[in-house]
PDB file of C-alpha atoms in Angstrom:
ATOM      1  CA  ALA A 615     155.577 222.999  46.394  1.00  0.00           C
ATOM      2  CA  GLU A 616     155.773 220.909  49.668  1.00  0.00           C
ATOM      3  CA  PRO A 617     155.610 217.318  48.597  1.00  0.00           C
ATOM      4  CA  MET A 618     152.176 215.235  49.286  1.00  0.00           C
ATOM      5  CA  ARG A 619     152.113 213.069  52.416  1.00  0.00           C
ATOM      6  CA  PRO A 620     151.113 209.302  51.908  1.00  0.00           C
ATOM      7  CA  LEU A 621     148.016 208.334  52.513  1.00  0.00           C
ATOM      8  CA  ALA A 622     146.726 205.266  54.117  1.00  0.00           C
ATOM      9  CA  ILE A 623     143.632 203.659  51.855  1.00  0.00           C
ATOM     10  CA  ASP A 624     142.841 200.159  51.862  1.00  0.00           C
ATOM     11  CA  VAL A 625     140.642 199.558  48.281  1.00  0.00           C
ATOM     12  CA  LEU A 626     138.145 197.132  48.525  1.00  0.00           C
ATOM     13  CA  LEU A 627     135.995 198.592  45.573  1.00  0.00           C
ATOM     14  CA  ARG A 628     138.316 199.081  42.354  1.00  0.00           C
ATOM     15  CA  GLU A 629     137.661 201.252  39.749  1.00  0.00           C
ATOM     16  CA  GLU A 630     137.290 199.477  36.483  1.00  0.00           C
ATOM     17  CA  GLN A 631     134.348 197.831  38.870  1.00  0.00           C
ATOM     18  CA  ILE A 632     132.548 201.266  39.932  1.00  0.00           C
ATOM     19  CA  ALA A 633     133.003 202.295  35.899  1.00  0.00           C
ATOM     20  CA  SER A 634     131.564 198.670  35.173  1.00  0.00           C
ATOM     21  CA  GLU A 635     128.645 199.333  37.261  1.00  0.00           C
ATOM     22  CA  PHE A 636     128.119 203.347  36.283  1.00  0.00           C
ATOM     23  CA  ALA A 637     127.779 201.658  32.187  1.00  0.00           C
ATOM     24  CA  ALA A 638     125.399 199.398  33.585  1.00  0.00           C
ATOM     25  CA  ALA A 639     123.435 201.784  35.868  1.00  0.00           C
ATOM     26  CA  LEU A 640     123.097 204.020  32.965  1.00  0.00           C
ATOM     27  CA  HIS A 641     121.976 201.576  30.719  1.00  0.00           C
ATOM     28  CA  ALA A 642     119.457 200.042  33.247  1.00  0.00           C
ATOM     29  CA  GLY A 643     118.122 203.416  33.214  1.00  0.00           C
ATOM     30  CA  PHE A 644     118.812 204.253  37.212  1.00  0.00           C
ATOM     31  CA  LEU A 645     121.916 205.966  38.586  1.00  0.00           C
ATOM     32  CA  ASP A 646     122.014 204.906  42.582  1.00  0.00           C
ATOM     33  CA  GLU A 647     123.752 207.787  45.282  1.00  0.00           C
ATOM     34  CA  ARG A 648     127.063 206.315  44.853  1.00  0.00           C
ATOM     35  CA  PHE A 649     127.787 207.740  41.108  1.00  0.00           C
ATOM     36  CA  PHE A 650     126.933 211.297  42.715  1.00  0.00           C
ATOM     37  CA  TYR A 651     130.574 211.207  44.157  1.00  0.00           C
ATOM     38  CA  TRP A 652     133.138 209.441  41.998  1.00  0.00           C
ATOM     39  CA  LEU A 653     133.673 211.481  39.113  1.00  0.00           C
ATOM     40  CA  PRO A 654     136.217 214.655  39.384  1.00  0.00           C
ATOM     41  CA  LEU A 655     133.129 216.590  38.106  1.00  0.00           C
ATOM     42  CA  SER A 656     130.805 215.288  41.157  1.00  0.00           C
ATOM     43  CA  VAL A 657     133.276 215.637  43.868  1.00  0.00           C
ATOM     44  CA  ALA A 658     134.224 219.453  42.793  1.00  0.00           C
ATOM     45  CA  ALA A 659     130.402 220.289  42.529  1.00  0.00           C
ATOM     46  CA  TRP A 660     129.341 218.342  46.056  1.00  0.00           C
ATOM     47  CA  VAL A 661     132.645 220.073  47.944  1.00  0.00           C
ATOM     48  CA  ASP A 662     131.380 223.397  46.366  1.00  0.00           C
ATOM     49  CA  LEU A 663     127.644 222.217  47.408  1.00  0.00           C
ATOM     50  CA  THR A 664     128.744 222.022  50.925  1.00  0.00           C
ATOM     51  CA  ALA A 665     130.713 225.187  51.656  1.00  0.00           C
ATOM     52  CA  ALA A 666     126.912 226.803  50.112  1.00  0.00           C
ATOM     53  CA  THR A 667     125.332 229.229  52.155  1.00  0.00           C
ATOM     54  CA  GLN A 668     122.339 228.529  50.448  1.00  0.00           C
ATOM     55  CA  TYR A 669     122.622 224.571  50.762  1.00  0.00           C
ATOM     56  CA  ARG A 670     120.749 224.619  53.962  1.00  0.00           C
ATOM     57  CA  ASN A 671     121.152 220.571  54.733  1.00  0.00           C
ATOM     58  CA  SER A 672     124.731 220.893  55.091  1.00  0.00           C
ATOM     59  CA  MET A 673     124.839 224.355  57.567  1.00  0.00           C
ATOM     60  CA  ARG A 674     121.998 222.462  59.499  1.00  0.00           C
ATOM     61  CA  ALA A 675     124.206 219.065  59.660  1.00  0.00           C
ATOM     62  CA  TYR A 676     127.158 221.377  61.003  1.00  0.00           C
ATOM     63  CA  GLU A 677     125.171 223.164  63.058  1.00  0.00           C
ATOM     64  CA  VAL A 678     124.207 220.449  65.402  1.00  0.00           C
ATOM     65  CA  LEU A 679     127.258 218.766  65.418  1.00  0.00           C
ATOM     66  CA  ALA A 680     128.698 222.340  66.713  1.00  0.00           C
ATOM     67  CA  ARG A 681     126.629 221.826  69.401  1.00  0.00           C
ATOM     68  CA  SER A 682     126.379 218.448  70.304  1.00  0.00           C
ATOM     69  CA  GLY A 683     130.040 217.590  69.909  1.00  0.00           C
ATOM     70  CA  PRO A 684     130.902 218.585  73.245  1.00  0.00           C
ATOM     71  CA  LEU A 685     128.250 216.811  74.942  1.00  0.00           C
ATOM     72  CA  LEU A 686     128.999 213.358  73.279  1.00  0.00           C
ATOM     73  CA  ALA A 687     132.344 213.585  74.245  1.00  0.00           C
ATOM     74  CA  ARG A 688     131.527 214.009  77.945  1.00  0.00           C
ATOM     75  CA  LEU A 689     128.558 211.175  77.499  1.00  0.00           C
ATOM     76  CA  TRP A 690     131.026 208.847  75.593  1.00  0.00           C
ATOM     77  CA  PRO A 691     134.246 208.885  78.062  1.00  0.00           C
ATOM     78  CA  VAL A 692     136.106 205.757  76.935  1.00  0.00           C
ATOM     79  CA  ALA A 693     135.689 206.133  73.284  1.00  0.00           C
ATOM     80  CA  ASP A 694     138.614 206.496  71.145  1.00  0.00           C
ATOM     81  CA  THR A 695     137.953 205.658  67.719  1.00  0.00           C
ATOM     82  CA  LEU A 696     136.015 207.515  64.954  1.00  0.00           C
ATOM     83  CA  CYS A 697     134.683 205.729  62.104  1.00  0.00           C
ATOM     84  CA  GLY A 698     133.091 208.124  59.291  1.00  0.00           C
ATOM     85  CA  VAL A 699     130.803 205.573  57.174  1.00  0.00           C
ATOM     86  CA  GLY A 700     130.137 207.411  53.900  1.00  0.00           C
ATOM     87  CA  CYS A 701     132.442 210.237  55.019  1.00  0.00           C
ATOM     88  CA  GLY A 702     132.553 212.692  51.872  1.00  0.00           C
ATOM     89  CA  GLU A 703     135.058 214.947  52.016  1.00  0.00           C
ATOM     90  CA  GLY A 704     135.609 214.718  56.024  1.00  0.00           C
ATOM     91  CA  GLY A 705     134.354 218.162  57.193  1.00  0.00           C
ATOM     92  CA  LYS A 706     131.613 216.743  59.397  1.00  0.00           C
ATOM     93  CA  ASP A 707     133.850 213.956  61.202  1.00  0.00           C
ATOM     94  CA  ARG A 708     136.385 216.848  61.396  1.00  0.00           C
ATOM     95  CA  ILE A 709     133.906 218.868  63.865  1.00  0.00           C
ATOM     96  CA  LEU A 710     133.393 215.915  66.072  1.00  0.00           C
ATOM     97  CA  LEU A 711     137.663 215.174  66.234  1.00  0.00           C
ATOM     98  CA  GLU A 712     137.830 218.221  67.269  1.00  0.00           C
ATOM     99  CA  ALA A 713     135.656 218.180  70.039  1.00  0.00           C
ATOM    100  CA  PHE A 714     136.797 215.322  71.507  1.00  0.00           C
ATOM    101  CA  LEU A 715     140.496 216.830  71.475  1.00  0.00           C
ATOM    102  CA  GLU A 716     138.764 220.129  73.200  1.00  0.00           C
ATOM    103  CA  CYS A 717     138.595 217.471  76.118  1.00  0.00           C
ATOM    104  CA  SER A 718     142.288 216.039  75.602  1.00  0.00           C
ATOM    105  CA  ARG A 719     141.675 213.229  73.856  1.00  0.00           C
ATOM    106  CA  ARG A 720     142.459 212.687  69.619  1.00  0.00           C
ATOM    107  CA  LEU A 721     140.557 209.547  68.757  1.00  0.00           C
ATOM    108  CA  PHE A 722     142.032 207.174  65.900  1.00  0.00           C
ATOM    109  CA  TYR A 723     140.045 207.967  62.742  1.00  0.00           C
ATOM    110  CA  LEU A 724     138.912 205.913  59.874  1.00  0.00           C
ATOM    111  CA  ALA A 725     137.217 207.036  56.654  1.00  0.00           C
ATOM    112  CA  ALA A 726     134.966 204.959  54.552  1.00  0.00           C
ATOM    113  CA  ASP A 727     133.641 206.179  51.210  1.00  0.00           C
ATOM    114  CA  PHE A 728     132.903 205.020  47.446  1.00  0.00           C
ATOM    115  CA  SER A 729     135.125 207.677  46.373  1.00  0.00           C
ATOM    116  CA  GLN A 730     138.739 207.735  46.021  1.00  0.00           C
ATOM    117  CA  SER A 731     138.825 211.325  45.607  1.00  0.00           C
ATOM    118  CA  LEU A 732     136.316 212.330  48.959  1.00  0.00           C
ATOM    119  CA  LEU A 733     138.654 209.691  50.896  1.00  0.00           C
ATOM    120  CA  GLU A 734     141.658 211.643  50.243  1.00  0.00           C
ATOM    121  CA  ARG A 735     140.117 214.899  51.183  1.00  0.00           C
ATOM    122  CA  ALA A 736     138.996 213.455  54.187  1.00  0.00           C
ATOM    123  CA  LEU A 737     141.913 212.159  55.417  1.00  0.00           C
ATOM    124  CA  GLU A 738     144.042 215.089  54.607  1.00  0.00           C
ATOM    125  CA  ALA A 739     141.035 217.431  56.416  1.00  0.00           C
ATOM    126  CA  THR A 740     141.320 215.122  59.663  1.00  0.00           C
ATOM    127  CA  ALA A 741     145.111 214.893  59.965  1.00  0.00           C
ATOM    128  CA  PRO A 742     145.434 217.564  62.330  1.00  0.00           C
ATOM    129  CA  VAL A 743     143.297 216.618  64.681  1.00  0.00           C
ATOM    130  CA  SER A 744     142.774 212.366  64.715  1.00  0.00           C
ATOM    131  CA  ALA A 745     145.676 210.462  66.100  1.00  0.00           C
ATOM    132  CA  THR A 746     145.917 208.583  63.097  1.00  0.00           C
ATOM    133  CA  ALA A 747     143.830 208.598  59.914  1.00  0.00           C
ATOM    134  CA  ARG A 748     143.531 205.749  57.616  1.00  0.00           C
ATOM    135  CA  GLY A 749     140.630 205.436  54.837  1.00  0.00           C
ATOM    136  CA  PHE A 750     139.143 202.524  53.018  1.00  0.00           C
ATOM    137  CA  LYS A 751     137.346 202.689  49.796  1.00  0.00           C
ATOM    138  CA  MET A 752     134.255 200.770  50.001  1.00  0.00           C
ATOM    139  CA  ASP A 753     130.298 200.200  49.203  1.00  0.00           C
ATOM    140  CA  ALA A 754     128.580 200.268  51.984  1.00  0.00           C
ATOM    141  CA  ARG A 755     125.935 197.846  50.524  1.00  0.00           C
ATOM    142  CA  ASP A 756     128.069 195.283  50.059  1.00  0.00           C
ATOM    143  CA  ASP A 757     128.413 193.438  54.253  1.00  0.00           C
ATOM    144  CA  GLU A 758     131.536 192.227  53.610  1.00  0.00           C
ATOM    145  CA  HIS A 759     132.987 195.768  53.215  1.00  0.00           C
ATOM    146  CA  LEU A 760     131.317 196.830  56.205  1.00  0.00           C
ATOM    147  CA  LYS A 761     132.403 194.339  57.860  1.00  0.00           C
ATOM    148  CA  GLN A 762     136.203 194.329  56.645  1.00  0.00           C
ATOM    149  CA  VAL A 763     135.560 198.137  58.113  1.00  0.00           C
ATOM    150  CA  THR A 764     133.919 197.068  61.223  1.00  0.00           C
ATOM    151  CA  LEU A 765     136.943 195.243  62.131  1.00  0.00           C
ATOM    152  CA  SER A 766     139.569 197.553  61.514  1.00  0.00           C
ATOM    153  CA  ALA A 767     137.816 200.390  63.926  1.00  0.00           C
ATOM    154  CA  SER A 768     137.151 197.383  66.437  1.00  0.00           C
ATOM    155  CA  GLY A 769     141.261 197.030  66.744  1.00  0.00           C
ATOM    156  CA  SER A 770     142.127 200.764  66.774  1.00  0.00           C
ATOM    157  CA  GLY A 771     141.100 200.925  70.596  1.00  0.00           C
ATOM    158  CA  GLN A 772     138.112 200.290  73.175  1.00  0.00           C
ATOM    159  CA  SER A 773     135.150 201.834  71.799  1.00  0.00           C
ATOM    160  CA  CYS A 774     134.073 203.037  68.289  1.00  0.00           C
ATOM    161  CA  ILE A 775     132.316 206.014  67.393  1.00  0.00           C
ATOM    162  CA  TYR A 776     130.349 205.310  63.815  1.00  0.00           C
ATOM    163  CA  ALA A 777     129.509 208.113  61.924  1.00  0.00           C
ATOM    164  CA  VAL A 778     126.766 208.318  59.337  1.00  0.00           C
ATOM    165  CA  LEU A 779     125.950 211.937  58.514  1.00  0.00           C
ATOM    166  CA  GLY A 780     125.103 214.403  56.275  1.00  0.00           C
ATOM    167  CA  ASN A 781     121.457 212.988  55.375  1.00  0.00           C
ATOM    168  CA  THR A 782     123.566 209.501  54.537  1.00  0.00           C
ATOM    169  CA  LEU A 783     121.288 206.678  56.205  1.00  0.00           C
ATOM    170  CA  GLY A 784     118.453 207.683  53.380  1.00  0.00           C
ATOM    171  CA  ALA A 785     121.136 206.501  50.707  1.00  0.00           C
ATOM    172  CA  PHE A 786     122.345 203.573  52.857  1.00  0.00           C
ATOM    173  CA  GLY A 787     118.292 202.361  53.681  1.00  0.00           C
ATOM    174  CA  PRO A 788     116.403 203.413  56.802  1.00  0.00           C
ATOM    175  CA  ALA A 789     114.523 200.293  57.664  1.00  0.00           C
ATOM    176  CA  GLU A 790     117.813 198.239  56.976  1.00  0.00           C
ATOM    177  CA  PHE A 791     120.988 199.621  57.755  1.00  0.00           C
ATOM    178  CA  PRO A 792     121.168 200.339  61.277  1.00  0.00           C
ATOM    179  CA  ALA A 793     120.345 196.622  61.696  1.00  0.00           C
ATOM    180  CA  ARG A 794     123.053 195.909  59.174  1.00  0.00           C
ATOM    181  CA  LEU A 795     125.713 197.708  61.200  1.00  0.00           C
ATOM    182  CA  ARG A 796     124.548 196.609  64.567  1.00  0.00           C
ATOM    183  CA  ARG A 797     125.694 193.144  63.196  1.00  0.00           C
ATOM    184  CA  PHE A 798     129.115 194.137  63.805  1.00  0.00           C
ATOM    185  CA  MET A 799     128.955 196.923  66.827  1.00  0.00           C
ATOM    186  CA  ARG A 800     130.484 195.810  70.008  1.00  0.00           C
ATOM    187  CA  PRO A 801     128.410 196.633  72.971  1.00  0.00           C
ATOM    188  CA  GLN A 802     131.020 199.073  74.154  1.00  0.00           C
ATOM    189  CA  ASP A 803     130.680 201.528  70.336  1.00  0.00           C
ATOM    190  CA  HIS A 804     128.152 203.755  69.751  1.00  0.00           C
ATOM    191  CA  VAL A 805     126.578 205.064  66.262  1.00  0.00           C
ATOM    192  CA  ILE A 806     125.485 208.717  65.375  1.00  0.00           C
ATOM    193  CA  PHE A 807     122.787 209.507  62.620  1.00  0.00           C
ATOM    194  CA  ASP A 808     121.678 212.281  61.345  1.00  0.00           C
ATOM    195  CA  GLY A 809     118.592 213.734  58.809  1.00  0.00           C
ATOM    196  CA  GLU A 810     116.414 216.493  57.317  1.00  0.00           C
ATOM    197  CA  ILE A 811     112.722 216.329  58.397  1.00  0.00           C
ATOM    198  CA  PHE A 812     110.474 217.153  55.929  1.00  0.00           C
ATOM    199  CA  ALA A 813     109.058 220.770  55.159  1.00  0.00           C
ATOM    200  CA  GLY A 814     106.887 220.241  51.857  1.00  0.00           C
ATOM    201  CA  GLU A 815     107.972 222.623  49.320  1.00  0.00           C
ATOM    202  CA  GLU A 816     110.460 224.229  51.392  1.00  0.00           C
ATOM    203  CA  THR A 817     112.196 220.865  51.312  1.00  0.00           C
ATOM    204  CA  LEU A 818     111.780 220.693  47.281  1.00  0.00           C
ATOM    205  CA  ALA A 819     113.362 224.873  46.546  1.00  0.00           C
ATOM    206  CA  GLY A 820     116.243 223.480  49.166  1.00  0.00           C
ATOM    207  CA  TYR A 821     117.022 221.118  45.958  1.00  0.00           C
ATOM    208  CA  ASP A 822     115.769 222.668  42.653  1.00  0.00           C
ATOM    209  CA  ASN A 823     118.295 225.606  42.954  1.00  0.00           C
ATOM    210  CA  PRO A 824     121.403 226.153  40.804  1.00  0.00           C
ATOM    211  CA  GLN A 825     123.712 225.133  43.322  1.00  0.00           C
ATOM    212  CA  ASN A 826     122.380 221.610  43.276  1.00  0.00           C
ATOM    213  CA  ARG A 827     121.551 221.706  40.430  1.00  0.00           C
ATOM    214  CA  ARG A 828     125.253 221.746  39.452  1.00  0.00           C
ATOM    215  CA  PHE A 829     125.727 218.814  41.560  1.00  0.00           C
ATOM    216  CA  ALA A 830     122.907 216.253  40.619  1.00  0.00           C
ATOM    217  CA  PHE A 831     124.204 216.892  37.166  1.00  0.00           C
ATOM    218  CA  GLY A 832     127.305 216.399  37.999  1.00  0.00           C
ATOM    219  CA  PRO A 833     127.592 212.379  36.968  1.00  0.00           C
ATOM    220  CA  LEU A 834     125.759 213.513  33.199  1.00  0.00           C
ATOM    221  CA  ALA A 835     128.335 216.325  33.169  1.00  0.00           C
ATOM    222  CA  GLY A 836     131.521 214.261  34.013  1.00  0.00           C
ATOM    223  CA  ILE A 837     130.487 211.613  30.600  1.00  0.00           C
ATOM    224  CA  GLY A 838     130.052 214.504  28.432  1.00  0.00           C
ATOM    225  CA  ILE A 839     126.371 215.502  28.377  1.00  0.00           C
ATOM    226  CA  SER A 840     125.543 219.100  28.680  1.00  0.00           C
ATOM    227  CA  GLU A 841     122.034 220.710  30.047  1.00  0.00           C
ATOM    228  CA  GLN A 842     121.236 220.973  26.614  1.00  0.00           C
ATOM    229  CA  ASP A 843     121.019 218.004  26.044  1.00  0.00           C
ATOM    230  CA  GLY A 844     118.280 217.420  28.067  1.00  0.00           C
ATOM    231  CA  ASP A 845     116.235 218.469  30.865  1.00  0.00           C
ATOM    232  CA  LEU A 846     117.255 217.949  34.704  1.00  0.00           C
ATOM    233  CA  ARG A 847     113.751 217.452  36.826  1.00  0.00           C
ATOM    234  CA  PHE A 848     112.999 217.549  40.888  1.00  0.00           C
ATOM    235  CA  GLU A 849     109.369 216.360  41.852  1.00  0.00           C
ATOM    236  CA  LEU A 850     108.201 215.266  45.708  1.00  0.00           C
ATOM    237  CA  ARG A 851     106.841 212.293  45.905  1.00  0.00           C
ATOM    238  CA  ASP A 852     105.469 210.520  49.577  1.00  0.00           C
ATOM    239  CA  GLY A 853     107.033 207.401  50.409  1.00  0.00           C
ATOM    240  CA  SER A 854     105.403 204.950  52.930  1.00  0.00           C
ATOM    241  CA  GLY A 855     106.142 204.864  56.925  1.00  0.00           C
ATOM    242  CA  GLY A 856     106.766 208.516  57.718  1.00  0.00           C
ATOM    243  CA  LEU A 857     109.271 208.882  54.791  1.00  0.00           C
ATOM    244  CA  HIS A 858     109.163 211.136  51.894  1.00  0.00           C
ATOM    245  CA  GLU A 859     111.662 211.966  49.206  1.00  0.00           C
ATOM    246  CA  VAL A 860     112.694 214.606  46.745  1.00  0.00           C
ATOM    247  CA  VAL A 861     112.836 212.613  43.199  1.00  0.00           C
ATOM    248  CA  LYS A 862     115.171 213.907  40.394  1.00  0.00           C
ATOM    249  CA  TYR A 863     115.332 212.783  36.812  1.00  0.00           C
ATOM    250  CA  PHE A 864     116.711 213.401  33.710  1.00  0.00           C
ATOM    251  CA  VAL A 865     114.492 213.317  30.740  1.00  0.00           C
ATOM    252  CA  PRO A 866     116.990 213.425  27.302  1.00  0.00           C
ATOM    253  CA  ALA A 867     115.746 216.073  24.443  1.00  0.00           C
ATOM    254  CA  ARG A 868     117.222 213.399  21.691  1.00  0.00           C
ATOM    255  CA  ASP A 869     119.146 210.355  21.466  1.00  0.00           C
ATOM    256  CA  LEU A 870     122.322 210.636  23.443  1.00  0.00           C
ATOM    257  CA  SER A 871     125.922 207.908  22.596  1.00  0.00           C
ATOM    258  CA  ILE A 872     128.163 207.441  25.316  1.00  0.00           C
ATOM    259  CA  ASN A 873     131.429 205.413  25.678  1.00  0.00           C
ATOM    260  CA  LEU A 874     132.207 204.917  29.172  1.00  0.00           C
ATOM    261  CA  GLY A 875     135.573 202.848  29.804  1.00  0.00           C
ATOM    262  CA  GLY A 876     134.953 201.011  26.373  1.00  0.00           C
ATOM    263  CA  HIS A 877     131.566 200.173  27.487  1.00  0.00           C
ATOM    264  CA  ASP A 878     128.853 202.157  25.034  1.00  0.00           C
ATOM    265  CA  VAL A 879     125.551 202.868  26.242  1.00  0.00           C
ATOM    266  CA  ARG A 880     122.230 204.913  24.556  1.00  0.00           C
ATOM    267  CA  LEU A 881     119.918 206.846  26.350  1.00  0.00           C
ATOM    268  CA  ALA A 882     116.535 207.307  23.835  1.00  0.00           C
ATOM    269  CA  ALA A 883     115.294 210.832  23.824  1.00  0.00           C
ATOM    270  CA  GLY A 884     112.535 211.486  26.321  1.00  0.00           C
ATOM    271  CA  LYS A 885     113.193 208.306  28.153  1.00  0.00           C
ATOM    272  CA  GLN A 886     114.090 209.361  31.889  1.00  0.00           C
ATOM    273  CA  LEU A 887     117.260 208.490  33.317  1.00  0.00           C
ATOM    274  CA  ARG A 888     116.343 207.869  37.218  1.00  0.00           C
ATOM    275  CA  MET A 889     118.758 209.638  39.917  1.00  0.00           C
ATOM    276  CA  SER A 890     118.593 208.164  43.593  1.00  0.00           C
ATOM    277  CA  SER A 891     115.899 209.862  45.471  1.00  0.00           C
ATOM    278  CA  SER A 892     116.759 212.378  48.602  1.00  0.00           C
ATOM    279  CA  ILE A 893     115.001 210.589  51.825  1.00  0.00           C
ATOM    280  CA  LYS A 894     113.331 212.780  54.203  1.00  0.00           C
ATOM    281  CA  TYR A 895     111.376 212.119  57.840  1.00  0.00           C
ATOM    282  CA  ALA A 896     107.635 212.980  58.798  1.00  0.00           C
ATOM    283  CA  SER A 897     109.391 214.032  62.049  1.00  0.00           C
ATOM    284  CA  GLN A 898     112.083 213.264  64.415  1.00  0.00           C
ATOM    285  CA  GLU A 899     110.612 209.996  66.044  1.00  0.00           C
ATOM    286  CA  VAL A 900     110.276 208.616  62.580  1.00  0.00           C
ATOM    287  CA  LEU A 901     113.851 208.456  62.340  1.00  0.00           C
ATOM    288  CA  ALA A 902     114.431 207.593  65.668  1.00  0.00           C
ATOM    289  CA  ASP A 903     111.976 204.504  65.116  1.00  0.00           C
ATOM    290  CA  PHE A 904     114.244 203.214  62.282  1.00  0.00           C
ATOM    291  CA  VAL A 905     117.130 203.623  64.818  1.00  0.00           C
ATOM    292  CA  SER A 906     115.406 201.615  67.195  1.00  0.00           C
ATOM    293  CA  ARG A 907     114.099 198.576  65.089  1.00  0.00           C
ATOM    294  CA  GLY A 908     117.758 198.256  64.233  1.00  0.00           C
ATOM    295  CA  GLU A 909     118.102 197.330  67.688  1.00  0.00           C
ATOM    296  CA  LEU A 910     119.772 200.296  68.866  1.00  0.00           C
ATOM    297  CA  ARG A 911     119.310 202.238  72.093  1.00  0.00           C
ATOM    298  CA  VAL A 912     118.856 205.942  71.434  1.00  0.00           C
ATOM    299  CA  GLU A 913     120.800 207.670  73.578  1.00  0.00           C
ATOM    300  CA  PHE A 914     121.400 211.415  72.970  1.00  0.00           C
ATOM    301  CA  SER A 915     119.585 213.385  70.007  1.00  0.00           C
ATOM    302  CA  ARG A 916     119.734 217.679  69.535  1.00  0.00           C
ATOM    303  CA  ALA A 917     117.586 219.180  66.358  1.00  0.00           C
ATOM    304  CA  SER A 918     119.002 222.440  64.287  1.00  0.00           C
ATOM    305  CA  ASP A 919     117.278 225.377  65.778  1.00  0.00           C
ATOM    306  CA  ASP A 920     115.047 225.609  63.197  1.00  0.00           C
ATOM    307  CA  GLY A 921     113.668 221.671  63.735  1.00  0.00           C
ATOM    308  CA  ARG A 922     114.591 221.039  60.227  1.00  0.00           C
ATOM    309  CA  PHE A 923     117.782 218.394  60.905  1.00  0.00           C
ATOM    310  CA  VAL A 924     118.015 216.318  63.688  1.00  0.00           C
ATOM    311  CA  LEU A 925     121.048 214.071  64.967  1.00  0.00           C
ATOM    312  CA  LEU A 926     120.206 210.901  66.572  1.00  0.00           C
ATOM    313  CA  ALA A 927     123.288 209.166  68.780  1.00  0.00           C
ATOM    314  CA  ALA A 928     122.495 205.662  69.915  1.00  0.00           C
ATOM    315  CA  ALA A 929     124.230 202.331  71.172  1.00  0.00           C
ATOM    316  CA  PRO A 930     122.941 198.756  70.709  1.00  0.00           C
ATOM    317  CA  GLU A 931     120.526 196.992  72.881  1.00  0.00           C
ATOM    318  CA  GLY A 932     121.180 194.721  75.735  1.00  0.00           C
TER     319      GLY A 932
END
């Protein structure tokens, strides 16, 4: 077999810390978004989900990017760096890199994510279409981590495009993250966000299906819990300020005892283990408003053919 080439990944977040935080999250009864992309079973389920035709969100995200990439390459002639914040397996970032390459511009690429495994996949996927590729294993909730990533992006070239794709802004916090990222952006930088538009029961149906249930169950399967040990449930919940949520939680059918990296965790029968919600927007205008509140000026917008997914590109105000 051909030997694997080395990957350049700066580790700002260590595995020991993640394991400790995972155990603490189980003990507190709430698994946040990060842990759905950490363990090998979770990563495999996520990669399979993004490739599944029945996962309409992924298909919509790719559709909007494929149509928008060439336009963004022309809109931003100075941009020479792409930084995927929450890059996942890198598929969406690769579409942008390919669009710029078709305009004879090979961008520098920085991949930033919580998951070592997804970072490795992203760097492998984008290497053929980027000038250089470097990863950052980080927690986007940590301002110091975000600062380190943006400093590296700023040092790579004249103008950076920050890509926050795959409805990821909902996980990072629509009300907070645009302003947090804006603090570290230069006037010549740009950012791309996308998000799903709420569609009632149709939205719920997009989550409560076998392929997505396997992904949602990934963190539990990774620590030895089976679907016979309890019930995984999905519900719709109205948020505030134009936001809606798909809520998910696990209800153990019996008392469960788990050892995670030396940490003993017990889940009591009947007690909900809450999991991170998936955020949806009431309209494109709601998403645009969250972006604008972060002192970012919307430069470009494009919706999927069915209007259920929207991409917004923005630059710092002033």
